Amino acid sequence: MSVLKDVISLKFKTMKSDGILLHREGQNGDHITLELIKGKLSLLINLGDTKTHPSNAQINITLGSLLDDQHWHSVLIEHFNNQVNFTVDKHTHHFHTKGEFNYLDLDYELSFGGIPVPGKSGTLSSRNFHGCFENIYYNGVNIIDLARRHKSQIYFVGNMSFSCIESQVVPVTFLSSSSYLALPGTSGQDEVFISFQFRTWNKEGLLLSSKLHQTSGGFLLFLSDGKIKVSLHRQGKALTDIIA
């Protein structure tokens, strides 16, 4: 429907740093996309026909950070005439668009969690959202309630459930500078694969050290001035430092 004011609100949580939360697109390439990119939320408003709208072809506003922390985050998008309010966790960005934005040629379809027809916009990412939504409202309409009651105006793509399963992550905290975990090495292997997540307020600290039996050497993974460094060494050879 053509309405004077568009209001979209939702809450989400995820451990994935990238994914499309919201997408709406028109026949001529006009589209509005809300996408999580490297843990930040980006609102992209694109007027597809740059010849018709050369002065205001694209608007891209980014809010928030570290939003992939498996906590609930709230989003509110309000569009009234050429005024747009974009709010993430109570932080609001107000901006005005040129008059063309009033006449965005949008399909009467809104998708949450992905893009219905991948590649329709040409340049858009196809990374679908992986996580939980709650309280999705479009102009006062409870979208999740419509979906739960399988109303005809809603359709599903892929696997979904009306629950939010908590991931079973068990963290470990080192309470003093003398605390550490030690694991037995696997002799005879010339490859090692290690992955973990960490967080700290300290800019310095040893994260990992290992001896490599085959080369009579080893490596260190450590924080130095807030940057991650890898130090490789072999017997009789100087250290090689790599900064990530």
Coordinates of N, CA and C in Angstrom, one line a residue:
M1 N 0.8 -1.2 0.0 CA 0.0 0.0 0.0 C 0.9 1.2 0.0
S2 N 0.3 2.3 -0.6 CA 1.0 3.6 -0.5 C 0.7 4.3 0.8
V3 N 1.6 4.4 1.6 CA 1.4 5.0 3.0 C 2.2 6.3 3.1
L4 N 1.7 7.2 4.0 CA 2.5 8.4 4.2 C 3.8 8.2 5.0
K5 N 3.7 7.2 5.8 CA 4.9 6.9 6.6 C 5.2 5.4 6.7
D6 N 6.5 5.0 6.5 CA 6.9 3.7 6.6 C 7.7 3.5 7.9
V7 N 7.3 2.5 8.7 CA 8.0 2.2 10.0 C 8.3 0.8 10.0
I8 N 9.5 0.4 10.1 CA 9.9 -1.0 10.2 C 10.8 -1.2 11.5
S9 N 10.4 -2.1 12.3 CA 11.2 -2.3 13.5 C 11.4 -3.8 13.7
L10 N 12.5 -4.2 14.3 CA 12.8 -5.6 14.6 C 13.9 -5.7 15.7
K11 N 14.1 -6.9 16.2 CA 15.2 -7.2 17.1 C 15.9 -8.4 16.5
F12 N 17.2 -8.5 16.6 CA 17.9 -9.7 16.1 C 19.1 -10.0 17.0
K13 N 19.5 -11.3 16.9 CA 20.8 -11.7 17.5 C 21.4 -12.8 16.7
T14 N 22.7 -12.7 16.6 CA 23.4 -13.7 15.8 C 24.9 -13.7 16.2
M15 N 25.6 -14.8 15.8 CA 27.0 -14.9 16.0 C 27.7 -14.7 14.6
K16 N 27.0 -14.5 13.6 CA 27.6 -14.3 12.2 C 27.8 -12.8 12.0
S17 N 28.9 -12.4 11.5 CA 29.2 -11.0 11.3 C 28.6 -10.4 10.0
D18 N 28.1 -11.3 9.1 CA 27.6 -10.8 7.9 C 26.2 -11.5 7.6
G19 N 25.3 -10.7 6.9 CA 24.0 -11.3 6.5 C 23.0 -10.2 6.3
I20 N 22.1 -10.5 5.4 CA 21.0 -9.5 5.0 C 19.9 -9.7 6.0
L21 N 19.5 -8.5 6.6 CA 18.3 -8.6 7.5 C 17.0 -8.2 6.8
L22 N 17.1 -7.3 5.9 CA 15.9 -6.7 5.3 C 16.2 -6.3 3.9
H23 N 15.2 -6.5 3.0 CA 15.4 -6.1 1.6 C 14.1 -5.8 0.9
R24 N 14.1 -4.7 0.2 CA 12.9 -4.3 -0.6 C 13.3 -3.7 -1.9
E25 N 12.7 -4.1 -3.0 CA 13.3 -3.8 -4.3 C 12.2 -3.5 -5.3
G26 N 12.5 -2.6 -6.2 CA 11.6 -2.2 -7.3 C 12.0 -2.7 -8.6
Q27 N 11.1 -2.5 -9.6 CA 11.4 -3.1 -11.0 C 12.6 -2.4 -11.7
N28 N 12.8 -1.1 -11.4 CA 13.9 -0.4 -12.1 C 15.2 -0.5 -11.3
G29 N 15.3 -1.3 -10.3 CA 16.6 -1.4 -9.6 C 16.6 -0.6 -8.3
D30 N 15.6 0.2 -8.0 CA 15.5 0.9 -6.7 C 15.5 -0.2 -5.6
H31 N 16.2 0.0 -4.6 CA 16.1 -0.9 -3.5 C 16.6 -0.3 -2.1
I32 N 16.0 -0.9 -1.1 CA 16.5 -0.6 0.3 C 16.9 -1.9 0.9
T33 N 18.2 -1.9 1.5 CA 18.7 -3.1 2.0 C 19.3 -2.8 3.4
L34 N 19.0 -3.6 4.4 CA 19.6 -3.5 5.7 C 20.5 -4.7 5.8
E35 N 21.8 -4.5 6.0 CA 22.7 -5.7 5.9 C 23.8 -5.5 7.0
L36 N 24.0 -6.7 7.7 CA 25.1 -6.8 8.7 C 26.4 -7.0 7.9
I37 N 27.4 -6.2 8.1 CA 28.7 -6.3 7.4 C 29.8 -6.1 8.4
K38 N 30.5 -7.2 8.7 CA 31.6 -7.2 9.6 C 31.2 -6.7 11.0
G39 N 30.0 -7.1 11.4 CA 29.5 -6.8 12.7 C 28.8 -5.4 12.9
K40 N 28.7 -4.7 11.7 CA 28.1 -3.4 11.7 C 26.9 -3.4 10.8
L41 N 25.8 -2.6 11.2 CA 24.6 -2.5 10.4 C 24.7 -1.4 9.3
S42 N 24.5 -1.8 8.1 CA 24.5 -0.8 7.0 C 23.2 -0.7 6.3
L43 N 22.6 0.5 6.3 CA 21.4 0.8 5.6 C 21.7 1.4 4.2
L44 N 21.4 0.7 3.2 CA 21.7 1.1 1.8 C 20.4 1.5 1.1
I45 N 20.3 2.7 0.6 CA 19.1 3.2 -0.2 C 19.7 3.5 -1.6
N46 N 19.2 2.8 -2.6 CA 19.8 2.9 -3.9 C 18.7 3.2 -4.9
L47 N 18.9 4.3 -5.6 CA 18.0 4.7 -6.7 C 18.6 4.1 -8.0
G48 N 18.0 3.1 -8.5 CA 18.6 2.3 -9.6 C 19.0 3.1 -10.8
D49 N 18.1 4.0 -11.2 CA 18.3 4.7 -12.5 C 19.1 6.0 -12.2
T50 N 20.4 5.9 -12.3 CA 21.2 7.1 -12.0 C 21.0 8.2 -13.1
K51 N 20.5 7.9 -14.3 CA 20.3 9.0 -15.2 C 19.1 9.8 -14.8
T52 N 18.1 9.2 -14.2 CA 16.9 9.9 -13.8 C 17.2 10.6 -12.5
H53 N 18.0 10.0 -11.6 CA 18.3 10.5 -10.3 C 19.8 10.7 -10.1
P54 N 20.5 11.5 -10.9 CA 21.9 11.6 -10.8 C 22.4 12.2 -9.5
S55 N 21.6 13.1 -8.9 CA 22.1 13.8 -7.8 C 22.1 13.0 -6.5
N56 N 21.4 11.9 -6.5 CA 21.2 11.2 -5.2 C 21.0 9.7 -5.5
A57 N 22.0 9.1 -6.1 CA 21.9 7.7 -6.6 C 22.0 6.7 -5.5
Q58 N 22.7 7.0 -4.4 CA 22.9 6.0 -3.4 C 23.2 6.7 -2.0
I59 N 22.6 6.1 -1.0 CA 22.9 6.6 0.4 C 23.2 5.3 1.2
N60 N 24.3 5.4 1.9 CA 24.8 4.3 2.7 C 25.1 4.8 4.1
I61 N 24.3 4.4 5.1 CA 24.5 4.8 6.5 C 24.9 3.5 7.3
T62 N 26.0 3.6 8.2 CA 26.4 2.5 9.0 C 26.3 2.9 10.5
L63 N 25.7 2.0 11.2 CA 25.6 2.2 12.7 C 26.0 0.9 13.4
G64 N 26.4 1.1 14.7 CA 26.7 -0.1 15.6 C 28.0 -0.7 15.3
S65 N 28.4 -1.6 16.2 CA 29.6 -2.4 16.0 C 29.5 -3.6 16.9
L66 N 30.3 -4.7 16.5 CA 30.3 -5.9 17.3 C 28.8 -6.4 17.6
L67 N 28.0 -6.3 16.6 CA 26.6 -6.7 16.7 C 26.4 -8.2 16.5
D68 N 27.5 -8.9 16.3 CA 27.4 -10.4 16.2 C 27.9 -11.1 17.5
D69 N 27.4 -10.5 18.6 CA 27.8 -11.0 19.9 C 26.8 -11.9 20.6
Q70 N 25.8 -12.3 19.8 CA 24.8 -13.2 20.3 C 23.9 -12.6 21.4
H71 N 23.8 -11.2 21.4 CA 22.9 -10.5 22.3 C 21.8 -9.9 21.4
W72 N 20.6 -9.6 22.0 CA 19.6 -8.9 21.2 C 19.9 -7.5 20.9
H73 N 19.7 -7.1 19.6 CA 19.9 -5.7 19.2 C 18.6 -5.2 18.5
S74 N 18.3 -4.0 18.7 CA 17.0 -3.5 18.2 C 17.3 -2.5 17.0
V75 N 16.4 -2.5 16.0 CA 16.6 -1.7 14.8 C 15.2 -1.0 14.5
L76 N 15.3 0.2 14.2 CA 14.1 1.0 13.8 C 14.4 1.8 12.6
I77 N 13.6 1.7 11.5 CA 13.7 2.5 10.3 C 12.4 3.2 10.1
E78 N 12.5 4.6 10.1 CA 11.3 5.4 9.9 C 11.5 6.3 8.6
H79 N 10.6 6.2 7.7 CA 10.7 7.0 6.5 C 9.4 7.8 6.3
F80 N 9.6 9.1 6.3 CA 8.4 10.0 6.2 C 8.8 11.1 5.2
N81 N 8.2 11.2 4.0 CA 8.6 12.1 3.0 C 10.1 11.9 2.7
N82 N 10.9 12.9 2.8 CA 12.3 12.7 2.5 C 13.1 12.7 3.8
Q83 N 12.5 12.5 4.9 CA 13.2 12.3 6.2 C 13.3 10.8 6.6
V84 N 14.5 10.4 6.9 CA 14.7 9.0 7.3 C 15.4 9.0 8.7
N85 N 14.9 8.2 9.6 CA 15.5 8.0 10.9 C 15.9 6.5 11.0
F86 N 17.2 6.3 11.2 CA 17.7 5.0 11.3 C 18.3 4.8 12.7
T87 N 17.7 3.9 13.5 CA 18.1 3.7 14.9 C 18.6 2.3 15.1
V88 N 19.7 2.1 15.8 CA 20.2 0.8 16.2 C 20.6 1.0 17.7
D89 N 19.9 0.2 18.6 CA 20.2 0.2 20.0 C 20.2 1.6 20.6
K90 N 19.2 2.4 20.3 CA 19.0 3.8 20.8 C 19.9 4.8 20.2
H91 N 20.8 4.4 19.3 CA 21.6 5.4 18.6 C 21.0 5.7 17.2
T92 N 20.6 7.0 17.0 CA 19.8 7.3 15.8 C 20.6 8.2 14.9
H93 N 20.5 7.9 13.6 CA 21.0 8.8 12.6 C 19.9 9.4 11.8
H94 N 19.7 10.7 11.8 CA 18.7 11.4 11.1 C 19.3 11.9 9.8
F95 N 18.6 11.7 8.7 CA 19.1 12.3 7.4 C 18.0 12.6 6.5
H96 N 18.2 13.6 5.7 CA 17.2 14.0 4.6 C 17.7 13.5 3.3
T97 N 16.8 13.1 2.4 CA 17.2 12.7 1.1 C 16.6 13.8 0.1
K98 N 17.1 13.7 -1.1 CA 16.5 14.6 -2.1 C 15.1 14.1 -2.4
G99 N 14.3 15.0 -3.1 CA 12.9 14.7 -3.3 C 12.7 13.4 -4.0
E100 N 13.7 12.9 -4.8 CA 13.4 11.6 -5.6 C 13.1 10.5 -4.7
F101 N 13.6 10.5 -3.5 CA 13.4 9.3 -2.6 C 11.9 9.1 -2.3
N102 N 11.1 10.2 -2.4 CA 9.7 10.0 -2.1 C 9.0 9.1 -3.2
Y103 N 9.7 9.0 -4.3 CA 9.0 8.2 -5.4 C 9.8 7.0 -5.8
L104 N 10.5 6.4 -4.8 CA 11.1 5.1 -5.0 C 10.1 4.1 -5.6
D105 N 10.5 3.5 -6.7 CA 9.6 2.5 -7.3 C 9.9 1.1 -6.7
L106 N 9.2 0.8 -5.6 CA 9.4 -0.4 -4.8 C 8.3 -1.4 -5.1
D107 N 8.6 -2.7 -5.2 CA 7.6 -3.7 -5.2 C 6.9 -3.7 -3.9
Y108 N 5.7 -4.2 -3.9 CA 5.0 -4.4 -2.6 C 5.4 -5.7 -1.9
E109 N 6.7 -5.8 -1.8 CA 7.2 -7.1 -1.1 C 8.4 -6.7 -0.3
L110 N 8.4 -7.3 0.9 CA 9.5 -7.0 1.9 C 10.0 -8.3 2.3
S111 N 11.3 -8.5 2.3 CA 11.9 -9.8 2.7 C 12.8 -9.6 3.9
F112 N 12.7 -10.5 4.9 CA 13.5 -10.5 6.1 C 14.5 -11.7 6.1
G113 N 15.7 -11.5 6.3 CA 16.7 -12.6 6.4 C 17.4 -13.0 5.1
G114 N 17.0 -12.3 4.0 CA 17.7 -12.7 2.7 C 17.0 -12.0 1.6
I115 N 17.4 -12.3 0.3 CA 16.9 -11.7 -0.9 C 16.1 -12.8 -1.6
P116 N 14.8 -12.6 -1.9 CA 14.0 -13.7 -2.6 C 14.6 -14.1 -3.9
V117 N 15.1 -13.2 -4.7 CA 15.6 -13.6 -6.0 C 17.1 -13.2 -6.1
P118 N 18.0 -14.0 -5.7 CA 19.4 -13.7 -5.7 C 19.9 -13.1 -7.1
G119 N 20.7 -12.0 -7.0 CA 21.2 -11.5 -8.2 C 20.3 -10.5 -8.9
K120 N 19.1 -10.3 -8.4 CA 18.1 -9.4 -9.1 C 18.7 -8.0 -9.2
S121 N 19.4 -7.6 -8.1 CA 20.0 -6.2 -8.1 C 21.3 -6.2 -8.7
G122 N 21.9 -7.3 -9.1 CA 23.2 -7.3 -9.7 C 24.4 -7.3 -8.8
T123 N 24.4 -6.3 -7.9 CA 25.7 -6.1 -7.1 C 25.5 -6.5 -5.7
L124 N 24.3 -6.9 -5.3 CA 24.1 -7.2 -3.9 C 24.7 -8.5 -3.4
S125 N 25.1 -8.5 -2.2 CA 25.6 -9.8 -1.6 C 24.4 -10.8 -1.5
S126 N 24.8 -12.0 -1.5 CA 23.7 -13.1 -1.3 C 23.8 -13.8 0.0
R127 N 24.5 -13.1 1.0 CA 24.7 -13.7 2.3 C 23.5 -13.6 3.1
N128 N 22.7 -14.6 3.3 CA 21.5 -14.6 4.1 C 21.8 -14.5 5.5
F129 N 20.9 -14.0 6.3 CA 21.1 -13.9 7.7 C 20.9 -15.2 8.4
H130 N 21.8 -15.5 9.4 CA 21.8 -16.7 10.1 C 21.7 -16.4 11.6
G131 N 20.5 -16.5 12.2 CA 20.4 -16.1 13.6 C 18.9 -16.0 14.0
C132 N 18.5 -15.2 14.9 CA 17.2 -15.1 15.4 C 16.6 -13.7 15.2
F133 N 15.3 -13.6 14.9 CA 14.6 -12.4 14.8 C 13.5 -12.4 15.9
E134 N 13.1 -11.3 16.4 CA 11.8 -11.2 17.2 C 11.2 -9.8 17.0
N135 N 9.9 -9.7 17.3 CA 9.2 -8.4 17.2 C 9.4 -7.7 15.9
I136 N 9.2 -8.4 14.8 CA 9.3 -7.7 13.5 C 7.9 -7.1 13.2
Y137 N 8.0 -5.7 13.1 CA 6.8 -5.0 12.8 C 6.9 -4.1 11.6
Y138 N 6.0 -4.1 10.7 CA 5.9 -3.3 9.5 C 4.7 -2.5 9.6
N139 N 4.8 -1.1 9.8 CA 3.6 -0.3 10.0 C 2.6 -0.8 10.9
G140 N 3.1 -1.3 12.1 CA 2.2 -1.8 13.1 C 1.8 -3.2 13.0
V141 N 2.1 -3.9 11.8 CA 1.7 -5.3 11.6 C 2.8 -6.2 12.1
N142 N 2.4 -7.2 12.9 CA 3.3 -8.2 13.5 C 3.6 -9.3 12.5
I143 N 4.7 -9.2 11.8 CA 5.0 -10.1 10.7 C 5.2 -11.5 11.2
I144 N 5.9 -11.7 12.4 CA 6.1 -13.1 12.9 C 4.8 -13.7 13.2
D145 N 3.8 -12.9 13.7 CA 2.5 -13.5 14.0 C 1.8 -14.0 12.8
L146 N 1.9 -13.2 11.7 CA 1.3 -13.6 10.4 C 2.0 -14.9 9.9
A147 N 3.3 -15.0 10.1 CA 4.0 -16.2 9.6 C 3.7 -17.4 10.5
R148 N 3.6 -17.2 11.8 CA 3.2 -18.3 12.6 C 1.8 -18.9 12.3
R149 N 0.9 -18.0 11.9 CA -0.4 -18.5 11.6 C -0.6 -18.8 10.1
H150 N 0.6 -18.8 9.4 CA 0.7 -19.3 8.0 C -0.3 -18.5 7.1
K151 N -0.4 -17.2 7.3 CA -1.2 -16.4 6.5 C -0.7 -16.3 5.0
S152 N -1.7 -16.2 4.1 CA -1.4 -16.4 2.7 C -0.4 -15.3 2.1
Q153 N -0.3 -14.1 2.8 CA 0.6 -13.1 2.3 C 2.0 -13.3 2.7
I154 N 2.3 -14.3 3.5 CA 3.7 -14.6 3.9 C 4.1 -15.9 3.3
Y155 N 5.4 -16.0 2.8 CA 5.9 -17.3 2.4 C 7.3 -17.5 2.9
F156 N 7.7 -18.7 3.0 CA 8.9 -19.1 3.7 C 9.9 -19.7 2.6
V157 N 11.2 -19.4 2.8 CA 12.2 -20.0 2.0 C 13.3 -20.6 3.0
G158 N 13.6 -21.9 2.9 CA 14.7 -22.4 3.7 C 14.1 -22.9 5.1
N159 N 15.0 -23.3 6.0 CA 14.7 -23.8 7.3 C 14.5 -22.7 8.3
M160 N 13.3 -22.8 9.0 CA 13.0 -21.8 10.0 C 12.3 -22.6 11.2
S161 N 12.4 -22.0 12.4 CA 11.6 -22.5 13.5 C 11.2 -21.3 14.3
F162 N 10.0 -21.5 15.0 CA 9.6 -20.4 15.9 C 10.1 -20.5 17.3
S163 N 11.4 -20.6 17.3 CA 12.1 -20.6 18.6 C 13.5 -20.1 18.4
C164 N 14.2 -19.7 19.4 CA 15.6 -19.2 19.3 C 16.5 -20.1 20.2
I165 N 17.2 -21.0 19.5 CA 18.0 -21.9 20.3 C 19.3 -21.3 20.7
E166 N 19.6 -21.3 22.0 CA 20.9 -20.7 22.4 C 22.0 -21.6 22.1
S167 N 23.1 -21.0 21.5 CA 24.3 -21.7 21.2 C 25.0 -22.2 22.5
Q168 N 25.5 -23.4 22.5 CA 26.1 -23.9 23.7 C 27.6 -23.6 23.7
V169 N 27.9 -22.3 24.0 CA 29.3 -21.9 24.1 C 29.7 -21.8 25.6
V170 N 30.8 -22.5 25.9 CA 31.3 -22.4 27.3 C 32.6 -21.7 27.3
P171 N 32.6 -20.4 27.8 CA 33.9 -19.7 27.8 C 34.8 -20.1 29.0
V172 N 36.0 -19.7 28.9 CA 37.0 -19.9 30.0 C 37.7 -18.6 30.2
T173 N 37.8 -18.2 31.5 CA 38.4 -16.9 31.9 C 39.7 -17.2 32.6
F174 N 40.8 -16.6 32.2 CA 42.0 -16.7 33.0 C 42.1 -15.5 34.0
L175 N 42.0 -15.9 35.3 CA 41.8 -14.9 36.3 C 43.1 -14.2 36.8
S176 N 44.2 -14.8 36.4 CA 45.5 -14.2 36.8 C 46.5 -14.4 35.6
S177 N 47.6 -13.6 35.7 CA 48.6 -13.7 34.6 C 49.4 -15.0 34.6
S178 N 49.2 -15.8 35.7 CA 49.9 -17.1 35.7 C 49.0 -18.2 35.3
S179 N 47.7 -17.9 34.9 CA 46.8 -19.0 34.5 C 47.0 -19.3 33.0
Y180 N 46.9 -20.6 32.7 CA 46.9 -21.0 31.3 C 46.3 -22.4 31.1
L181 N 46.0 -22.8 29.9 CA 45.6 -24.1 29.5 C 46.8 -24.8 28.8
A182 N 47.1 -26.1 29.1 CA 48.1 -26.8 28.4 C 47.5 -28.0 27.8
L183 N 47.8 -28.3 26.5 CA 47.3 -29.4 25.8 C 48.4 -30.3 25.3
P184 N 48.3 -31.6 25.4 CA 49.4 -32.5 24.9 C 49.5 -32.3 23.4
G185 N 50.7 -32.3 22.9 CA 51.0 -32.2 21.5 C 50.7 -33.5 20.8
T186 N 50.6 -33.4 19.4 CA 50.4 -34.6 18.6 C 51.7 -34.8 17.8
S187 N 52.5 -35.7 18.2 CA 53.8 -35.9 17.6 C 53.6 -36.6 16.2
G188 N 54.5 -36.3 15.3 CA 54.5 -37.0 14.0 C 53.7 -36.2 13.0
Q189 N 53.0 -35.2 13.4 CA 52.2 -34.4 12.4 C 52.9 -33.1 12.0
D190 N 52.9 -32.8 10.7 CA 53.6 -31.6 10.3 C 52.7 -30.4 10.0
E191 N 51.4 -30.6 10.4 CA 50.4 -29.5 10.3 C 49.7 -29.3 11.6
V192 N 49.4 -28.1 11.9 CA 48.6 -27.8 13.1 C 47.5 -26.8 12.7
F193 N 46.3 -27.0 13.2 CA 45.2 -26.2 13.0 C 44.5 -25.8 14.3
I194 N 44.4 -24.5 14.6 CA 43.9 -24.1 15.9 C 42.9 -22.9 15.6
S195 N 41.8 -22.9 16.3 CA 40.9 -21.8 16.1 C 40.3 -21.5 17.5
F196 N 40.0 -20.2 17.8 CA 39.4 -19.8 19.0 C 38.9 -18.4 18.9
Q197 N 38.0 -17.9 19.8 CA 37.7 -16.5 19.9 C 38.1 -16.0 21.3
F198 N 38.5 -14.8 21.3 CA 38.9 -14.2 22.6 C 38.4 -12.8 22.7
R199 N 38.4 -12.3 24.0 CA 38.2 -10.9 24.2 C 39.0 -10.5 25.5
T200 N 39.5 -9.3 25.4 CA 40.3 -8.8 26.6 C 40.4 -7.3 26.5
W201 N 40.6 -6.6 27.6 CA 40.9 -5.2 27.6 C 42.4 -4.9 27.5
N202 N 43.2 -5.9 27.7 CA 44.6 -5.7 27.7 C 45.2 -5.7 26.3
K203 N 46.2 -4.8 26.1 CA 46.8 -4.6 24.8 C 48.0 -5.6 24.6
E204 N 48.4 -6.2 25.7 CA 49.6 -7.1 25.6 C 49.2 -8.4 26.2
G205 N 49.8 -9.5 25.7 CA 49.5 -10.8 26.3 C 49.8 -12.0 25.3
L206 N 50.3 -13.1 25.9 CA 50.5 -14.3 25.1 C 49.2 -15.1 25.0
L207 N 48.8 -15.3 23.7 CA 47.6 -16.1 23.5 C 47.9 -17.6 23.3
L208 N 49.0 -17.9 22.7 CA 49.2 -19.3 22.3 C 50.7 -19.5 22.1
S209 N 51.2 -20.6 22.5 CA 52.6 -21.0 22.2 C 52.6 -22.4 21.9
S210 N 53.5 -22.8 20.9 CA 53.5 -24.2 20.6 C 54.9 -24.6 20.1
K211 N 55.4 -25.8 20.4 CA 56.6 -26.3 19.8 C 56.3 -27.3 18.7
L212 N 57.0 -27.1 17.6 CA 56.9 -28.0 16.5 C 58.0 -29.0 16.5
H213 N 57.7 -30.3 16.7 CA 58.8 -31.3 16.9 C 59.6 -31.5 15.6
Q214 N 58.9 -31.5 14.5 CA 59.5 -31.8 13.2 C 60.6 -30.8 12.8
T215 N 60.4 -29.6 13.2 CA 61.4 -28.5 12.8 C 62.3 -28.0 13.9
S216 N 62.1 -28.6 15.1 CA 62.9 -28.2 16.2 C 62.7 -26.7 16.5
G217 N 61.5 -26.2 16.2 CA 61.1 -24.8 16.4 C 59.8 -24.7 17.0
G218 N 59.1 -23.6 16.7 CA 57.8 -23.3 17.3 C 57.3 -22.0 16.9
F219 N 56.1 -21.6 17.5 CA 55.6 -20.3 17.2 C 54.8 -19.8 18.4
L220 N 54.7 -18.5 18.4 CA 54.0 -17.7 19.4 C 52.9 -16.9 18.7
L221 N 51.7 -16.8 19.4 CA 50.7 -16.0 18.9 C 50.4 -15.0 20.1
F222 N 50.5 -13.7 19.9 CA 50.5 -12.8 21.0 C 49.9 -11.5 20.6
L223 N 49.4 -10.7 21.6 CA 49.0 -9.4 21.5 C 50.1 -8.4 21.8
S224 N 50.3 -7.5 20.9 CA 51.4 -6.4 21.2 C 50.8 -5.1 20.7
D225 N 50.6 -4.2 21.7 CA 50.0 -2.9 21.4 C 48.7 -3.0 20.7
G226 N 47.9 -4.0 21.1 CA 46.5 -4.2 20.6 C 46.5 -4.9 19.3
K227 N 47.6 -5.3 18.7 CA 47.7 -6.0 17.4 C 48.1 -7.5 17.6
I228 N 47.5 -8.3 16.8 CA 47.9 -9.7 16.9 C 49.1 -10.0 16.1
K229 N 50.1 -10.7 16.6 CA 51.3 -11.0 15.9 C 51.6 -12.5 16.1
V230 N 52.2 -13.0 15.0 CA 52.6 -14.4 15.0 C 54.2 -14.4 14.9
S231 N 54.8 -15.1 15.8 CA 56.3 -15.2 15.7 C 56.7 -16.6 15.5
L232 N 57.4 -16.9 14.4 CA 57.8 -18.2 14.0 C 59.3 -18.3 14.2
H233 N 59.8 -19.5 14.7 CA 61.2 -19.6 14.8 C 61.6 -21.1 14.6
R234 N 62.8 -21.3 14.1 CA 63.4 -22.6 13.9 C 64.8 -22.6 14.6
Q235 N 65.2 -23.7 14.9 CA 66.5 -23.8 15.6 C 67.6 -23.2 14.7
G236 N 68.4 -22.3 15.3 CA 69.5 -21.7 14.6 C 69.1 -20.6 13.6
K237 N 67.8 -20.3 13.5 CA 67.3 -19.3 12.6 C 66.7 -18.1 13.4
A238 N 66.7 -16.9 12.8 CA 66.2 -15.8 13.5 C 64.6 -15.8 13.5
L239 N 64.0 -15.1 14.4 CA 62.5 -15.1 14.5 C 61.9 -14.4 13.2
T240 N 60.8 -14.9 12.8 CA 60.0 -14.2 11.8 C 58.7 -13.8 12.4
D241 N 58.4 -12.4 12.3 CA 57.2 -11.9 12.9 C 56.2 -11.6 11.8
I242 N 54.9 -11.9 12.0 CA 53.9 -11.6 11.1 C 52.8 -10.9 11.9
I243 N 52.4 -9.7 11.4 CA 51.4 -8.9 12.0 C 50.0 -9.1 11.3
A244 N 49.0 -9.5 12.0 CA 47.7 -9.7 11.4 C 46.9 -8.4 11.5

